PDB file of C-alpha atoms and ligand atoms in Angstrom:
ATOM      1  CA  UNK A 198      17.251  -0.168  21.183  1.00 42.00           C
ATOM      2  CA  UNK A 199      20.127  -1.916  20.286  1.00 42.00           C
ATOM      3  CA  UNK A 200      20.577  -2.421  16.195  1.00 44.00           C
ATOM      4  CA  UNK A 201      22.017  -5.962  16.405  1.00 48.00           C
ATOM      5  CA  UNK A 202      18.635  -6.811  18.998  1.00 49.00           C
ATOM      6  CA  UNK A 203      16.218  -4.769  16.291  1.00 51.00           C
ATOM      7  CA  UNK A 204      17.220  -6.743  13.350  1.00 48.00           C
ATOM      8  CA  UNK A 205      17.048  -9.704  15.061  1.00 56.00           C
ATOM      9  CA  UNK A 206      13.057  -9.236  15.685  1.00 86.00           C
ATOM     10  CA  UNK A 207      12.632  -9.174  11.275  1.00 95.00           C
ATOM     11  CA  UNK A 208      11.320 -12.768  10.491  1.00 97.00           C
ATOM     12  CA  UNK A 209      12.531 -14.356   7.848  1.00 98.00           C
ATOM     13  CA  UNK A 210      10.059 -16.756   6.489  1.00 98.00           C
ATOM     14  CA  UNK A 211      10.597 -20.277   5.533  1.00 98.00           C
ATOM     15  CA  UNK A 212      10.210 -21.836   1.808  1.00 98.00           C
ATOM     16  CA  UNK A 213       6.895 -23.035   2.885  1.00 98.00           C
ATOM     17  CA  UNK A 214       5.850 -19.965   4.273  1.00 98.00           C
ATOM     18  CA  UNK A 215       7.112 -17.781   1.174  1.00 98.00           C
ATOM     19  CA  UNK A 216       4.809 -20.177  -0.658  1.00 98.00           C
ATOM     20  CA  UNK A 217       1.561 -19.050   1.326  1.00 98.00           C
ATOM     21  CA  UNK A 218       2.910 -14.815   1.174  1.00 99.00           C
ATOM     22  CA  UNK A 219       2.954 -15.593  -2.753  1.00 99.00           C
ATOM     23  CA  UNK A 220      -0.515 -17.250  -2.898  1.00 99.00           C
ATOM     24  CA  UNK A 221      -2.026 -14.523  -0.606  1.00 99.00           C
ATOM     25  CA  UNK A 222      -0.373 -11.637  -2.667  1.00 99.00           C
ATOM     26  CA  UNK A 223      -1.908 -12.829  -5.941  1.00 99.00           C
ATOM     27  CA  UNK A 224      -5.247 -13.244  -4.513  1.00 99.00           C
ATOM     28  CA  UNK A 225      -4.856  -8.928  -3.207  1.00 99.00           C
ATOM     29  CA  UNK A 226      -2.936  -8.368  -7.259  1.00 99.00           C
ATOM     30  CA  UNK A 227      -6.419 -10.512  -8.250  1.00 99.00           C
ATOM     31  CA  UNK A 228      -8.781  -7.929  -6.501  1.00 98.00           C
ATOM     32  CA  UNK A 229      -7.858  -4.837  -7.741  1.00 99.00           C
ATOM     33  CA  UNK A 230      -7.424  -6.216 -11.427  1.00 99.00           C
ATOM     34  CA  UNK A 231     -10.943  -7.018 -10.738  1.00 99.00           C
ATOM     35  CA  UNK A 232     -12.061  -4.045  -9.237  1.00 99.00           C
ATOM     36  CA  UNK A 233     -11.017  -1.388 -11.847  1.00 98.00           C
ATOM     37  CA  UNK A 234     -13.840  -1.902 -14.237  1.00 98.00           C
ATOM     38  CA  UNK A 235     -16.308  -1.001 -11.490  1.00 98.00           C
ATOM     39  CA  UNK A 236     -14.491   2.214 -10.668  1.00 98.00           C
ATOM     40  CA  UNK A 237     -16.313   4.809 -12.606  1.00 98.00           C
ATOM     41  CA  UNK A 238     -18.415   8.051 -12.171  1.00 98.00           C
ATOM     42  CA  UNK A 239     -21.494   7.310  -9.955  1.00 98.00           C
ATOM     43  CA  UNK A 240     -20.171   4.199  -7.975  1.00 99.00           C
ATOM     44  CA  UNK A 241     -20.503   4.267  -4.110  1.00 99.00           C
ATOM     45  CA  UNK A 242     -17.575   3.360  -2.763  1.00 99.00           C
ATOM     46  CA  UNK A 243     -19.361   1.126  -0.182  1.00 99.00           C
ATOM     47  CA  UNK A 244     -20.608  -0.516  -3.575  1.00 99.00           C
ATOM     48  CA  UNK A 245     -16.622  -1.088  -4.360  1.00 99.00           C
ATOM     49  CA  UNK A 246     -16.355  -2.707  -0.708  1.00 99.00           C
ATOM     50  CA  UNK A 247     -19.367  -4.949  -1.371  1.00 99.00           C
ATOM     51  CA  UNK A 248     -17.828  -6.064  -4.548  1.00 99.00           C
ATOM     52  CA  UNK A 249     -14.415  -6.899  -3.296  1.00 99.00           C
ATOM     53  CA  UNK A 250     -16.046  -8.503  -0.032  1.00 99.00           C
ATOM     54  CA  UNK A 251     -18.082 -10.421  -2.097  1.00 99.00           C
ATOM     55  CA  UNK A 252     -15.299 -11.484  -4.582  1.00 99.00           C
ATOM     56  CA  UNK A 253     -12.711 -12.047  -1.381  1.00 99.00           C
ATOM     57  CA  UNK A 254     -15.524 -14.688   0.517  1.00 99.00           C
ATOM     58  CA  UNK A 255     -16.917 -16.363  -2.607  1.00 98.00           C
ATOM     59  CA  UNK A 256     -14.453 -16.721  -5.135  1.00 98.00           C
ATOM     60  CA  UNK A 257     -11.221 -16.560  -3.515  1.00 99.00           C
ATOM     61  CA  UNK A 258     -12.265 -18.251   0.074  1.00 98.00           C
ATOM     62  CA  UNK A 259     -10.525 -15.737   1.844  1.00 99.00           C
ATOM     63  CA  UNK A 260     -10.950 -13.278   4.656  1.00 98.00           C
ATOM     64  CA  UNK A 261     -10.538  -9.571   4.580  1.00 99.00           C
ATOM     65  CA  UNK A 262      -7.899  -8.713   6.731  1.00 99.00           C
ATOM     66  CA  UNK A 263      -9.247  -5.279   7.458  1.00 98.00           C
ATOM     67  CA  UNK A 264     -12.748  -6.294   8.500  1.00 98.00           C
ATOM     68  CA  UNK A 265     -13.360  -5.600  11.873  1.00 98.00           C
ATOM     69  CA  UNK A 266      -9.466  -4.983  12.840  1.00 98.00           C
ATOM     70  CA  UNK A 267      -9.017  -2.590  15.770  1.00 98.00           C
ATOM     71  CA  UNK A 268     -12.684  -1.883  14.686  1.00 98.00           C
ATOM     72  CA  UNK A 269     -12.393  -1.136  11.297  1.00 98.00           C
ATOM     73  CA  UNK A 270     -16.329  -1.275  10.269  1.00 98.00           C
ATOM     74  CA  UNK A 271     -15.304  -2.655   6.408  1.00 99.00           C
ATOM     75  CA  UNK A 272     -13.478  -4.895   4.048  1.00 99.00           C
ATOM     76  CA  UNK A 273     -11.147  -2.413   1.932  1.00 99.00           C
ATOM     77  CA  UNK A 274     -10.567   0.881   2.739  1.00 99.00           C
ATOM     78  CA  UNK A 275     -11.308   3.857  -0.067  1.00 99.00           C
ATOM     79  CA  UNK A 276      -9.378   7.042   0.072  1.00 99.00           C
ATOM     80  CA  UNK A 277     -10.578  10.194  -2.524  1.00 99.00           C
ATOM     81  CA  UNK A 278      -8.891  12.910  -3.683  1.00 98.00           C
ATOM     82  CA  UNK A 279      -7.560  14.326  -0.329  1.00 98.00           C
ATOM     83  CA  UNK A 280      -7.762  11.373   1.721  1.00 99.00           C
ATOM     84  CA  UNK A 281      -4.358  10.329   2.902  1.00 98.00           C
ATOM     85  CA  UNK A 282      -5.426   6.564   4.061  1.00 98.00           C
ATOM     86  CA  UNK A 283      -7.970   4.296   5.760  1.00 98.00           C
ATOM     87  CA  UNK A 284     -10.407   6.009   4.178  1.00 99.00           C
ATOM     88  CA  UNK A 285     -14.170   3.858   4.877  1.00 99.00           C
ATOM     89  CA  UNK A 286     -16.545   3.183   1.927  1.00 99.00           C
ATOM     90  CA  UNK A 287     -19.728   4.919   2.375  1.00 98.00           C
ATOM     91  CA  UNK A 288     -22.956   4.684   0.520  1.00 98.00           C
ATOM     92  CA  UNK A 289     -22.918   8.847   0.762  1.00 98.00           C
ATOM     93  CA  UNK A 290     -19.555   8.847  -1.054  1.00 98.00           C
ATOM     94  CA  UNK A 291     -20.213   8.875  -4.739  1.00 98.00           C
ATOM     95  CA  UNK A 292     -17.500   8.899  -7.120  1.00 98.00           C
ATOM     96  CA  UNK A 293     -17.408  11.852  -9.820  1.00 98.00           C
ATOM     97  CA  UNK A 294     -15.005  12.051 -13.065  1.00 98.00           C
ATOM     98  CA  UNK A 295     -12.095  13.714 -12.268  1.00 98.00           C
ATOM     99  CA  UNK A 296     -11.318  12.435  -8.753  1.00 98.00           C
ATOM    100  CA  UNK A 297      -8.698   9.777  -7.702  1.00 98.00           C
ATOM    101  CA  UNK A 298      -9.755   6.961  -5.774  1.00 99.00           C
ATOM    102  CA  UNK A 299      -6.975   4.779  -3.579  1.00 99.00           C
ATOM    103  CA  UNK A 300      -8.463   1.158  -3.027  1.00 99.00           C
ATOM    104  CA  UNK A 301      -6.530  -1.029  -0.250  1.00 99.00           C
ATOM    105  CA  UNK A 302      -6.941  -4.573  -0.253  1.00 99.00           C
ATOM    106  CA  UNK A 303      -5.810  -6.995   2.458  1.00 99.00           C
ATOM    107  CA  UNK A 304      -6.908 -10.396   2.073  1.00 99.00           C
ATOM    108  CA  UNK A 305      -5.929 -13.558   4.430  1.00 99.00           C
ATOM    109  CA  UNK A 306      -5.296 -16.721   3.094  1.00 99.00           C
ATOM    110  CA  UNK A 307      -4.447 -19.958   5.112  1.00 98.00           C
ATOM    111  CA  UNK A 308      -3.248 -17.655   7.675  1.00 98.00           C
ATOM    112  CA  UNK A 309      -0.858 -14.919   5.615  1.00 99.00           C
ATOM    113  CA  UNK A 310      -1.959 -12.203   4.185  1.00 98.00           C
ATOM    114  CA  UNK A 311      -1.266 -10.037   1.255  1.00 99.00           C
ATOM    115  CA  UNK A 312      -1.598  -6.694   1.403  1.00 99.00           C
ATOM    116  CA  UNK A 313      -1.797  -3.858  -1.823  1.00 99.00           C
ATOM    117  CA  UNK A 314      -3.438  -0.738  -3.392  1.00 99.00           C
ATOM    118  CA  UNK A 315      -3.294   1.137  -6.016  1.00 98.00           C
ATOM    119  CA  UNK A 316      -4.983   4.692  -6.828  1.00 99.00           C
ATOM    120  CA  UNK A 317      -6.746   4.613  -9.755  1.00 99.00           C
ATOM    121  CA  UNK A 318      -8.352   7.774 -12.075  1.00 98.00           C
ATOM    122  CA  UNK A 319     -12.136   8.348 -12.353  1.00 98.00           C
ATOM    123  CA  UNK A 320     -13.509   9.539 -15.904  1.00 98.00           C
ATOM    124  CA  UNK A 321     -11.367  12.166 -17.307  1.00 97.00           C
ATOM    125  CA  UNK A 322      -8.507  13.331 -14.437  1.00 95.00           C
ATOM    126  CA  UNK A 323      -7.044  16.749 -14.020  1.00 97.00           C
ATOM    127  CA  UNK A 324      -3.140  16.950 -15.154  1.00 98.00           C
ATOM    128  CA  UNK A 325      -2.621  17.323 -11.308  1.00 98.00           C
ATOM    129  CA  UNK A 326      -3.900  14.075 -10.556  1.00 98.00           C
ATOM    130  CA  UNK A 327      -2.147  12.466 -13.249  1.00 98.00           C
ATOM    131  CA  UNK A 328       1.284  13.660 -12.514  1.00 98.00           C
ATOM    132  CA  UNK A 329       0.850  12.954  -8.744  1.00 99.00           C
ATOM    133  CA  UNK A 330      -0.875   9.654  -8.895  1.00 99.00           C
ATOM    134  CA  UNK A 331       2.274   8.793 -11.589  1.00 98.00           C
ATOM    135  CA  UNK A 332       5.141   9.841  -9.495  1.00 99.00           C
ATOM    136  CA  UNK A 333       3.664   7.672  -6.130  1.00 99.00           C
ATOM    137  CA  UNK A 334       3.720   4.809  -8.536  1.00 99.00           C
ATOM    138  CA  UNK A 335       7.447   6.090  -9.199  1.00 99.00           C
ATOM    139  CA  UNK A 336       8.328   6.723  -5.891  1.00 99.00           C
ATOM    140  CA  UNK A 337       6.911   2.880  -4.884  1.00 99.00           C
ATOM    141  CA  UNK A 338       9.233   1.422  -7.830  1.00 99.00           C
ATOM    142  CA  UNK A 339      11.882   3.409  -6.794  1.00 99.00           C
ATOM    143  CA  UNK A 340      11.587   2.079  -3.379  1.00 99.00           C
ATOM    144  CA  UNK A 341      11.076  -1.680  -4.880  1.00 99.00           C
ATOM    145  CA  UNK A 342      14.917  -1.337  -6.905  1.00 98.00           C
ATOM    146  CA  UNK A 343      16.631  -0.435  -4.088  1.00 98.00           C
ATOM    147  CA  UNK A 344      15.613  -4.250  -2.005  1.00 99.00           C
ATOM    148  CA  UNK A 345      18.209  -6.792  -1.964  1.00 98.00           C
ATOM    149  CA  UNK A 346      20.336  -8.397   1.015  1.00 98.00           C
ATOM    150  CA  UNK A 347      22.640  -6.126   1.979  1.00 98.00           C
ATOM    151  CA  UNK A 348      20.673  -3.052   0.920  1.00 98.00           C
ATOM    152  CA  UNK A 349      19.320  -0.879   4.290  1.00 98.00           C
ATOM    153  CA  UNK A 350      15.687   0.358   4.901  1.00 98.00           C
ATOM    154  CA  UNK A 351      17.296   3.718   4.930  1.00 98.00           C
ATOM    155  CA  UNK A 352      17.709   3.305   1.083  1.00 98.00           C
ATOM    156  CA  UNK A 353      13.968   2.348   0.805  1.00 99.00           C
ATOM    157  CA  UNK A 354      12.952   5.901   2.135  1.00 98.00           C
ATOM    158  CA  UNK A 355      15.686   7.676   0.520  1.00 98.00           C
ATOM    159  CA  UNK A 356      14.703   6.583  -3.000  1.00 99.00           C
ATOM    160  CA  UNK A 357      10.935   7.431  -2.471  1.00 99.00           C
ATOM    161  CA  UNK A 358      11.949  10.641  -0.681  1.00 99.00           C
ATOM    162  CA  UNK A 359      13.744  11.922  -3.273  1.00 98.00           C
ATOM    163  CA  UNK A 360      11.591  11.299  -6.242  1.00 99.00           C
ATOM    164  CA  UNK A 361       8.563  13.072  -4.238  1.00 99.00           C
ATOM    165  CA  UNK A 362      10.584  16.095  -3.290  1.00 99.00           C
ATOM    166  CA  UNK A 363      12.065  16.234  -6.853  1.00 98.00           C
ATOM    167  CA  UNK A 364       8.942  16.642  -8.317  1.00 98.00           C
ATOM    168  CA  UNK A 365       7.929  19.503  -5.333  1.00 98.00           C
ATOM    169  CA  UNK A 366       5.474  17.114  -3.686  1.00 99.00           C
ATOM    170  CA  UNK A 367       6.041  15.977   0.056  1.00 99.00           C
ATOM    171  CA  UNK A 368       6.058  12.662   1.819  1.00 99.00           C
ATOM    172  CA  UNK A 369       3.850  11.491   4.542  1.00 98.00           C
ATOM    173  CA  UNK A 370       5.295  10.667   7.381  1.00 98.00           C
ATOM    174  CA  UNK A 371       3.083   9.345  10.081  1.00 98.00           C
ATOM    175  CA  UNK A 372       2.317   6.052   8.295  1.00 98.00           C
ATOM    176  CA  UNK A 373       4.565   3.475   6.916  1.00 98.00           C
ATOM    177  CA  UNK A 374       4.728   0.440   5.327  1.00 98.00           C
ATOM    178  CA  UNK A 375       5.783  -2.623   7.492  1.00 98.00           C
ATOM    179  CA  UNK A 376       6.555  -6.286   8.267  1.00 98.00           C
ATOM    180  CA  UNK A 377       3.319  -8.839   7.163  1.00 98.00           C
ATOM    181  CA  UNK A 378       3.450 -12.698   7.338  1.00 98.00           C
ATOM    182  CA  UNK A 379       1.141 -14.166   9.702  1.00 98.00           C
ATOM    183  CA  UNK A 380       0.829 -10.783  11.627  1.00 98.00           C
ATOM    184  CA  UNK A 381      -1.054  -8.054   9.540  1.00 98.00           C
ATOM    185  CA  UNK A 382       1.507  -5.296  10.540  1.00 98.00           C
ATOM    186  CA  UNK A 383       4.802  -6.382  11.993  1.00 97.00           C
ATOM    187  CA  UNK A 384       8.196  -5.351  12.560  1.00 97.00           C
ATOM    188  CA  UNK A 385      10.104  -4.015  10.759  1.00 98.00           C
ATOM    189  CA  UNK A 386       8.801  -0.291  10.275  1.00 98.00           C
ATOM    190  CA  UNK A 387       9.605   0.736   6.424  1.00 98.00           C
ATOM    191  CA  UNK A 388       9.392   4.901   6.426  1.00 98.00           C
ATOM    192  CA  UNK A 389       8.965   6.714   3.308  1.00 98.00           C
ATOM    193  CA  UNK A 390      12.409   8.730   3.873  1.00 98.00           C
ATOM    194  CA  UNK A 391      15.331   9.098   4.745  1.00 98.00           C
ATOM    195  CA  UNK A 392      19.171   8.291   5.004  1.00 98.00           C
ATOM    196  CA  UNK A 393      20.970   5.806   2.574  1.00 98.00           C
ATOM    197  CA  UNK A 394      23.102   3.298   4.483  1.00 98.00           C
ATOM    198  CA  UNK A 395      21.410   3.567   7.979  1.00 98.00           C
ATOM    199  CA  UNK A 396      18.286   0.906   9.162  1.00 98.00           C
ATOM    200  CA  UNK A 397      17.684  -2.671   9.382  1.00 98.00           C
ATOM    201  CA  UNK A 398      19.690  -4.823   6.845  1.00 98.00           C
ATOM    202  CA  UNK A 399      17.179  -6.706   4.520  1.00 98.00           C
ATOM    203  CA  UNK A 400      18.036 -10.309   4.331  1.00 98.00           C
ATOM    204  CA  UNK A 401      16.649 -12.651   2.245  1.00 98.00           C
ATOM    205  CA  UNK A 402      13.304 -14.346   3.243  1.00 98.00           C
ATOM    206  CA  UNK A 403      11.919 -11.567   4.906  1.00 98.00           C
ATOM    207  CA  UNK A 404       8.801  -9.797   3.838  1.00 98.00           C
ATOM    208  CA  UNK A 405       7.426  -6.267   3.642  1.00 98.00           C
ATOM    209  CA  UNK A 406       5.499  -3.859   2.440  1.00 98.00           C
ATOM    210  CA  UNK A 407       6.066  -0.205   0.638  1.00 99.00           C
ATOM    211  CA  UNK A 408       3.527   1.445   0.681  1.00 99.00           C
ATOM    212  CA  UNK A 409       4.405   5.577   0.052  1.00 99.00           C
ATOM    213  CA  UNK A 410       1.365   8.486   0.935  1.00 99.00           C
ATOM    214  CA  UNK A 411       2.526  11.270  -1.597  1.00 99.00           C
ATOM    215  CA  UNK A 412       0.777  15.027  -1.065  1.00 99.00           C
ATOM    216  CA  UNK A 413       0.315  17.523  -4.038  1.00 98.00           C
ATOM    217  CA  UNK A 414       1.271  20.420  -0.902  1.00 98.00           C
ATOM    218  CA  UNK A 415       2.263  20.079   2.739  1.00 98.00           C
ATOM    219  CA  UNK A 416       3.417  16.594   4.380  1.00 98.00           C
ATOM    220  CA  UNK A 417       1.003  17.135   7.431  1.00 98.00           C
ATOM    221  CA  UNK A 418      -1.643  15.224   8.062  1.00 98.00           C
ATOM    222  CA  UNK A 419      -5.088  15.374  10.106  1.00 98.00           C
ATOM    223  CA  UNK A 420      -6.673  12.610  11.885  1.00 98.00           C
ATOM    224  CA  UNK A 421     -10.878  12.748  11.368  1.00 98.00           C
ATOM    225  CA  UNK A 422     -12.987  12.291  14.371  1.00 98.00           C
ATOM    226  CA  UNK A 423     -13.861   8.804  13.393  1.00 98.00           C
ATOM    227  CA  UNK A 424     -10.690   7.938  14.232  1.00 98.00           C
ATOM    228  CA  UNK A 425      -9.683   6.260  10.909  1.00 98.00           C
ATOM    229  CA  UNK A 426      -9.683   8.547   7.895  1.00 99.00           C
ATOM    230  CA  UNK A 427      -6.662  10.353   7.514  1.00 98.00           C
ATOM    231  CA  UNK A 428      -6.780  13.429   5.388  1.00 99.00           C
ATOM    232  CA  UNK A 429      -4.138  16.109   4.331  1.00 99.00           C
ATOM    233  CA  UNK A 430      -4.093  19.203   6.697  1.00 98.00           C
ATOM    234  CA  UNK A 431      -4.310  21.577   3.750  1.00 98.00           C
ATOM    235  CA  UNK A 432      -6.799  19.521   1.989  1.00 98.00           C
ATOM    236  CA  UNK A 433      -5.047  19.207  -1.310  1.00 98.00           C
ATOM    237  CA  UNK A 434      -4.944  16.142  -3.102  1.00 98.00           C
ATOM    238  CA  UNK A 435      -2.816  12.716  -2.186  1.00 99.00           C
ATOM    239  CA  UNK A 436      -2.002   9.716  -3.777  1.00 99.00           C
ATOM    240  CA  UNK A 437      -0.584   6.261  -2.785  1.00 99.00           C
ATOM    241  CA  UNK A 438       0.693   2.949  -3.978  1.00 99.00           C
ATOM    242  CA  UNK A 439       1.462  -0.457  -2.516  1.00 99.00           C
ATOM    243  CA  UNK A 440       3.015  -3.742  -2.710  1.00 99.00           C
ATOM    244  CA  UNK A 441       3.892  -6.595  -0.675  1.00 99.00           C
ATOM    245  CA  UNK A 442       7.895  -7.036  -0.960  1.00 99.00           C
ATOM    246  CA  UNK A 443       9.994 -10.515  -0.644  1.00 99.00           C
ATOM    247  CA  UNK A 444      13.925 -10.156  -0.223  1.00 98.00           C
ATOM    248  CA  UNK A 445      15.008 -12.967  -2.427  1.00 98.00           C
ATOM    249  CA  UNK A 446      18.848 -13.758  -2.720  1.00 98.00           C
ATOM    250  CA  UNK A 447      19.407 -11.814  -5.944  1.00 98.00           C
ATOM    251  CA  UNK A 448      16.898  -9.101  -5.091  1.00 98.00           C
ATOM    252  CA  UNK A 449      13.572  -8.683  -4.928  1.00 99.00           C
ATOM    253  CA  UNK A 450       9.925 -10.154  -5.769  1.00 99.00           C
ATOM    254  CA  UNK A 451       7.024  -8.495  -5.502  1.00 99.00           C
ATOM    255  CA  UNK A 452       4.369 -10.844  -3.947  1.00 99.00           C
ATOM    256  CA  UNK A 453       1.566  -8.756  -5.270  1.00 99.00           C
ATOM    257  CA  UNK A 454       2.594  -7.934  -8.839  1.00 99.00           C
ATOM    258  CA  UNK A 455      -0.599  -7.536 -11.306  1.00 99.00           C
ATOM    259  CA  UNK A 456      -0.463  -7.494 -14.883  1.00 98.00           C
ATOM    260  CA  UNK A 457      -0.635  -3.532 -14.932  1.00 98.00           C
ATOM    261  CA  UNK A 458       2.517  -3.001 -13.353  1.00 98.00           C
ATOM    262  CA  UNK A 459       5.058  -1.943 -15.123  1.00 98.00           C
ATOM    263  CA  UNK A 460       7.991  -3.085 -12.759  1.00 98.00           C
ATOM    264  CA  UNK A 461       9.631  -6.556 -12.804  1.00 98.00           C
ATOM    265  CA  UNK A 462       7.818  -8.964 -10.814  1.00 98.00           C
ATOM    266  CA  UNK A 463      11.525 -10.122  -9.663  1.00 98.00           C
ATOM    267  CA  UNK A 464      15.091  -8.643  -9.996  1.00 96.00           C
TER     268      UNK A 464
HETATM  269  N1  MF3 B 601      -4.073  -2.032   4.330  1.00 72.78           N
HETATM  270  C1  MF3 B 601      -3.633  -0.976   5.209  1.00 72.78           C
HETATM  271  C2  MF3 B 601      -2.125  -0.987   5.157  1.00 72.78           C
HETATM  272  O1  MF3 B 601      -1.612  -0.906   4.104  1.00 72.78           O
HETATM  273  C3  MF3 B 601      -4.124  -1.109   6.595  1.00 72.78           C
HETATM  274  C4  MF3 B 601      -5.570  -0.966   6.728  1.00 72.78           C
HETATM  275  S1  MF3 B 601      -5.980  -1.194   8.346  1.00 72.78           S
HETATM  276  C5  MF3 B 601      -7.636  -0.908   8.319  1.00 72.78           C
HETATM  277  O2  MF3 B 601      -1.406  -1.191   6.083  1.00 72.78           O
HETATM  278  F1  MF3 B 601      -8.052  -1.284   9.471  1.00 72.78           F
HETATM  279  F2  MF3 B 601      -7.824   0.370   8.083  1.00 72.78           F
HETATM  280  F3  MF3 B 601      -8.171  -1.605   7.380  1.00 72.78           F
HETATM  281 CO1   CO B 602       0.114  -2.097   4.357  1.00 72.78          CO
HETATM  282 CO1   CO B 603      -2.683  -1.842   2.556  1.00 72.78          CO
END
């Protein structure tokens, strides 16, 4: 497709509907502050699902995004240890100290929606676990620094890409982050690697996410038969971070900053 024609089909979002990403980003920054004291050895994770369902309907009057879409069967998805992504809580799937547990939140508010997760430890975590889960959270702020007009999407992936592979771990690539307003996942496409200078142009006003799936050993990936959880061919462990982006006119903001982060909330 033509470049000028593929830029063309990023929204940019209006004042007014900036306002709405930013209310619907604190309510998924608001979730998994909440979440984190319930994440310890012997939870369920579809406990963790009930509780952020529950917290989503009642207290925030929202809607979880991933409920029900294309058939997902709950409200956040739970990925352990070697699950890449779209992992689905489970009453069989009981948390034990030492694993790492990715929770992915998605609430809709007054028709955006906000989209994050974070992997957090469980109990005491192996040095593995630490280093990896540390340098996704890296590789997402390295992504975050590079967004300003006039930067490229290229520059996203390139940033995240080489922190991974610095550190001898490898980037997913069949999932990416991608364009949210209104519309859940939208253009643009935002890979995890690749070239500086080449993709879209960000302009200010138009929202994304970043949202890197970093593997302790091979990039490749495996699809279960249930048709959502993704796991890592060689079945060692992954981690993965994400926020929902805003390209302001001096930089960034990041929509779904929580009071753990230890990144600007705007540059
Ligand atoms: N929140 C996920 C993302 O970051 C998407 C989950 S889709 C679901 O894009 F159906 F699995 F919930
Ligand atoms: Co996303
Ligand atoms: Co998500």
């Amino acid at each position: 497709m033509n470049t000028l024609l593929k830029n063309s089909t990023i929204e940019i979002k209006s004042p007014e509907e900036v306002e709405k990403m930013r209310v619907a980003g604190a309510l998924a920054a608001e979730q998994l502050e909440m979440i984190e004291e319930f994440i310890v050895p012997g939870v369920s994770t579809a406990e963790l699902d009930r509780i952020c369902h529950e917290f989503t309907v009642k207290q925030q009057h929202a809607t979880p995004a991933p409920l029900n879409y294309n058939g997902f069967p709950k409200s956040i998805c739970t990925s352990v240890n070697h699950v890449v992504c779209h992992g689905i809580p489970s009453e069989d799937k009981i948390l034990k100290s030492g694993d790492i547990i990715n929770i992915d939140v998605t609430p809709l508010k007054d028709g955006f929606h906000g989209d994050s997760s974070k992997t957090f430890l469980v109990g005491k975590p192996t040095v593995l676990a630490e280093r990896l889960v540390s340098v996704c959270q890296e590789c997402l702020y390295r992504g975050i620094r590079t967004v300003r007009p006039g930067s490229r999407l290229g520059d996203i992936g390139h940033a995240i890409q080489t922190h991974a592979e610095r550190h001898r771990f490898s980037v997913v690539r069949e999932y990416c982050g991608h364009g949210i307003g209104r519309i859940f996942h939208d253009e643009p496409q935002v890979l995890h690697y690749g070239k500086p200078g080449t993709g879209s142009e960000l302009k200010p006003g138009m929202t994304f996410t970043i949202e890197p799936m970093i593997n302790a050993g091979k990039k490749e990936v495996r699809l279960l038969p249930d048709n959502w959880t993704v796991v890592t061919k060689d079945h060692k462990l992954t981690a993965q971070w994400e926020h929902t982006i805003l390209v302001t006119e001096t930089g960034y903001e990041i929509l779904t900053h929580r009071s753990d982060d230890t990144i600007a909330r705007c540059a």
